[in-house]
């Protein structure tokens, strides 16, 4: 059974950088996506990356705001911020996609990021 | 900015049937949007139910079904059980690895 294991809760200050991770038991050349959940906005699609060529594609809302990367040799995907804002507070899920037909069949448990204003 | 709209909330009696819809601001939803549906219970990650409009995962209960209905994607819950009370989200594909989640529907079983 494929599992996606995410890193733990993060509490950071505005302006700080942060990288959270998502380790899979086997990526199997499927895309890995990131999804944000906030109380006010529900689920938001952030972007995806392919482990084989590290090609990342971003939702327009998150382009330039975050960086998605991957290390296929250790089956780990990353979501990175260079300068956090209070509005980045949320619950971040990683998920696996056999896109476009079968998105998000497997989900991580989520990483909570808190950036107090 | 593309918006995918769902009913904010629906209430259904145990054993009843309820249909949730998923509408795109760009126009009619077709199979080319590869509609998928997810269930999320409080404190849990979303769980996939339906993909490619009407295909079920191996773990999806038979009482859940997906379809296209009146220009929207639809999720029908039949013989609703108390454990079906949850938030439901649709997801549509807009090309170039770009997806948009729906606004979510809170289903209450009462």
Coordinates of C-alpha atoms in Angstrom, one line a residue:
Chain A
X1 CA 0.0 0.0 0.0
X2 CA 1.4 3.4 -1.0
X3 CA 1.7 5.9 1.7
X4 CA 2.7 9.5 1.7
X5 CA 4.4 10.6 5.0
X6 CA 4.5 14.3 5.7
X7 CA 6.7 16.3 8.0
X8 CA 5.3 17.8 11.3
X9 CA 3.7 21.0 12.4
X10 CA 5.7 24.2 11.7
X11 CA 5.4 27.5 13.6
X12 CA 7.3 30.2 11.9
X13 CA 7.6 34.0 11.9
X14 CA 6.7 36.2 9.0
X15 CA 9.7 36.6 6.6
X16 CA 11.2 33.3 7.6
X17 CA 11.8 30.5 5.1
X18 CA 10.4 27.0 5.3
X19 CA 10.5 23.7 3.5
X20 CA 8.1 20.9 4.3
X21 CA 8.4 17.4 2.9
X22 CA 6.4 14.5 1.7
X23 CA 8.0 11.0 1.5
X24 CA 6.4 8.3 -0.5
X25 CA 6.9 4.5 -0.2
X26 CA 7.2 4.5 -4.0
X27 CA 6.4 7.4 -6.4
X28 CA 6.4 5.0 -9.4
X29 CA 6.8 7.9 -11.8
X30 CA 3.4 9.4 -10.9
X31 CA 3.0 13.1 -10.3
X32 CA 3.0 14.5 -6.8
X33 CA 0.7 17.4 -6.0
X34 CA 0.3 19.9 -3.2
X35 CA -3.0 21.2 -1.9
X36 CA -3.7 23.9 0.7
X37 CA -6.6 23.9 3.0
X38 CA -7.7 26.9 5.0
X39 CA -11.0 27.4 6.9
X40 CA -12.0 30.3 4.7
X41 CA -11.1 28.8 1.3
X42 CA -11.5 25.1 1.5
X43 CA -9.2 23.0 -0.7
X44 CA -6.9 24.9 -3.1
X45 CA -4.8 23.3 -5.8
X46 CA -1.2 24.6 -5.6
X47 CA 0.8 22.6 -8.2
X48 CA 2.4 19.4 -9.2
X49 CA 5.8 17.9 -9.9
X50 CA 7.0 14.8 -11.8
X51 CA 9.7 12.9 -10.0
X52 CA 11.5 11.7 -13.2
X53 CA 12.3 15.2 -14.6
X54 CA 11.5 17.5 -11.7
X55 CA 9.1 19.4 -14.0
X56 CA 6.9 21.5 -11.7
X57 CA 3.7 23.2 -12.8
X58 CA 1.9 25.7 -10.6
X59 CA -1.6 27.1 -10.1
X60 CA -1.7 30.8 -11.1
X61 CA -2.6 31.6 -7.5
X62 CA 0.6 30.1 -6.2
X63 CA 3.1 30.8 -9.1
X64 CA 6.0 32.7 -7.6
X65 CA 4.8 32.2 -4.1
X66 CA 6.1 28.7 -3.4
X67 CA 8.6 26.3 -5.0
X68 CA 7.9 22.6 -5.5
X69 CA 10.8 20.3 -5.8
X70 CA 11.5 16.5 -5.6
X71 CA 14.3 14.1 -4.9
X72 CA 13.4 11.0 -6.7
X73 CA 16.2 9.0 -5.2
X74 CA 14.7 9.2 -1.8
X75 CA 11.1 9.4 -3.0
X76 CA 10.6 12.8 -1.3
X77 CA 8.8 15.9 -2.6
X78 CA 9.1 19.3 -1.1
X79 CA 7.2 22.6 -0.8
X80 CA 9.2 25.6 0.0
X81 CA 8.6 29.2 0.9
X82 CA 11.4 31.8 0.9
X83 CA 9.6 34.4 2.9
X84 CA 6.5 33.4 4.8
X85 CA 3.4 35.6 5.3
X86 CA 0.6 35.3 7.8
X87 CA -1.6 34.3 4.8
X88 CA 0.4 31.2 4.3
X89 CA -1.1 29.7 7.5
X90 CA -2.9 26.5 6.6
X91 CA -2.9 22.8 6.3
X92 CA -0.8 21.5 3.4
X93 CA -1.5 18.1 1.9
X94 CA 0.6 16.2 -0.6
X95 CA -1.1 13.8 -2.9
X96 CA -0.4 11.4 -5.8
X97 CA -1.7 11.8 -9.3
X98 CA -1.9 9.7 -12.3
X99 CA -3.0 12.8 -14.1
X100 CA -5.2 13.8 -15.7
X101 CA -7.6 10.9 -15.3
X102 CA -7.0 9.7 -11.8
X103 CA -5.9 12.6 -9.5
X104 CA -5.3 12.3 -5.8
X105 CA -6.0 8.7 -5.0
X106 CA -3.5 8.8 -2.2
X107 CA -3.1 11.6 0.3
X108 CA -0.6 12.4 3.1
X109 CA -2.1 13.3 6.5
X110 CA -1.1 17.0 6.0
X111 CA 1.4 19.4 7.5
X112 CA 0.1 22.4 9.5
X113 CA 2.0 25.6 9.0
X114 CA 1.3 28.5 11.4
X115 CA 2.6 32.0 10.7
X116 CA 1.3 34.4 13.3
X117 CA 0.6 37.9 12.2
Chain B
X1 CA -9.9 33.1 -12.2
X2 CA -11.8 29.9 -12.7
X3 CA -14.4 29.1 -10.0
X4 CA -16.0 25.7 -9.4
X5 CA -19.2 25.9 -7.5
X6 CA -20.9 23.4 -5.3
X7 CA -24.0 23.6 -3.1
X8 CA -22.8 24.9 0.3
X9 CA -24.9 22.3 2.3
X10 CA -27.4 19.6 1.8
X11 CA -29.4 17.5 4.3
X12 CA -30.6 14.0 3.7
X13 CA -32.4 11.4 5.8
X14 CA -30.8 8.0 6.5
X15 CA -31.6 5.6 3.7
X16 CA -32.4 8.5 1.4
X17 CA -30.7 9.8 -1.8
X18 CA -29.0 13.0 -2.4
X19 CA -27.2 14.5 -5.5
X20 CA -24.4 17.0 -5.3
X21 CA -23.4 19.0 -8.3
X22 CA -20.2 20.7 -9.5
X23 CA -20.4 23.6 -11.9
X24 CA -17.6 25.4 -13.7
X25 CA -17.5 29.1 -14.4
X26 CA -16.1 28.4 -17.8
X27 CA -19.2 26.6 -19.0
X28 CA -20.6 23.1 -19.2
X29 CA -18.6 20.4 -17.5
X30 CA -17.8 17.5 -19.9
X31 CA -15.9 14.3 -19.5
X32 CA -12.8 16.2 -20.7
X33 CA -12.6 17.8 -17.3
X34 CA -12.1 14.4 -15.8
X35 CA -14.4 15.1 -12.8
X36 CA -13.4 13.5 -9.5
X37 CA -14.9 13.6 -6.1
X38 CA -13.5 13.4 -2.6
X39 CA -15.0 12.9 0.9
X40 CA -13.5 14.7 3.9
X41 CA -14.4 14.1 7.5
X42 CA -13.4 16.4 10.3
X43 CA -9.7 16.0 11.2
X44 CA -9.0 13.8 8.3
X45 CA -7.3 14.1 4.9
X46 CA -9.6 14.0 1.9
X47 CA -10.4 10.5 0.6
X48 CA -10.9 9.8 -3.1
X49 CA -14.3 8.4 -4.1
X50 CA -14.8 8.9 -7.9
X51 CA -12.5 9.7 -10.8
X52 CA -12.9 10.2 -14.5
X53 CA -16.6 11.2 -14.1
X54 CA -18.0 7.8 -12.9
X55 CA -15.2 5.4 -12.1
X56 CA -14.9 4.1 -8.6
X57 CA -11.8 3.3 -6.6
X58 CA -11.6 -0.2 -5.2
X59 CA -12.6 1.2 -1.8
X60 CA -15.5 3.3 -2.9
X61 CA -18.8 2.0 -1.5
X62 CA -21.3 1.0 -4.2
X63 CA -23.8 3.6 -2.9
X64 CA -21.7 6.4 -4.3
X65 CA -21.9 7.1 -8.1
X66 CA -20.7 9.9 -10.4
X67 CA -22.2 11.3 -13.6
X68 CA -22.7 14.3 -15.8
X69 CA -26.0 16.0 -15.2
X70 CA -27.4 19.1 -16.9
X71 CA -23.9 20.5 -17.8
X72 CA -22.5 19.8 -14.3
X73 CA -20.6 16.9 -12.8
X74 CA -22.7 15.1 -10.2
X75 CA -22.2 12.8 -7.2
X76 CA -25.2 10.8 -6.1
X77 CA -25.3 9.1 -2.6
X78 CA -27.9 6.4 -2.4
X79 CA -29.2 4.6 0.7
X80 CA -27.3 7.2 2.7
X81 CA -25.7 6.0 5.9
X82 CA -24.9 8.1 9.0
X83 CA -21.2 7.7 8.3
X84 CA -21.7 9.6 5.0
X85 CA -22.0 12.8 6.9
X86 CA -19.0 14.8 5.6
X87 CA -17.7 17.5 3.4
X88 CA -17.6 16.6 -0.3
X89 CA -15.3 18.2 -2.9
X90 CA -15.2 17.9 -6.6
X91 CA -12.1 18.5 -8.7
X92 CA -11.9 19.5 -12.3
X93 CA -9.0 19.4 -14.8
X94 CA -8.3 22.5 -16.9
X95 CA -5.3 21.3 -18.9
X96 CA -1.6 21.7 -18.3
X97 CA -1.6 19.9 -15.0
X98 CA -4.0 22.6 -13.8
X99 CA -6.9 21.5 -11.5
X100 CA -9.5 23.5 -9.5
X101 CA -11.3 22.2 -6.5
X102 CA -15.0 23.0 -6.0
X103 CA -16.2 25.1 -3.1
X104 CA -17.3 22.0 -1.2
X105 CA -20.7 20.7 0.0
X106 CA -21.4 19.9 3.6
X107 CA -23.8 16.8 3.7
X108 CA -25.7 16.4 6.9
X109 CA -27.5 13.1 7.6
X110 CA -30.5 13.8 9.7

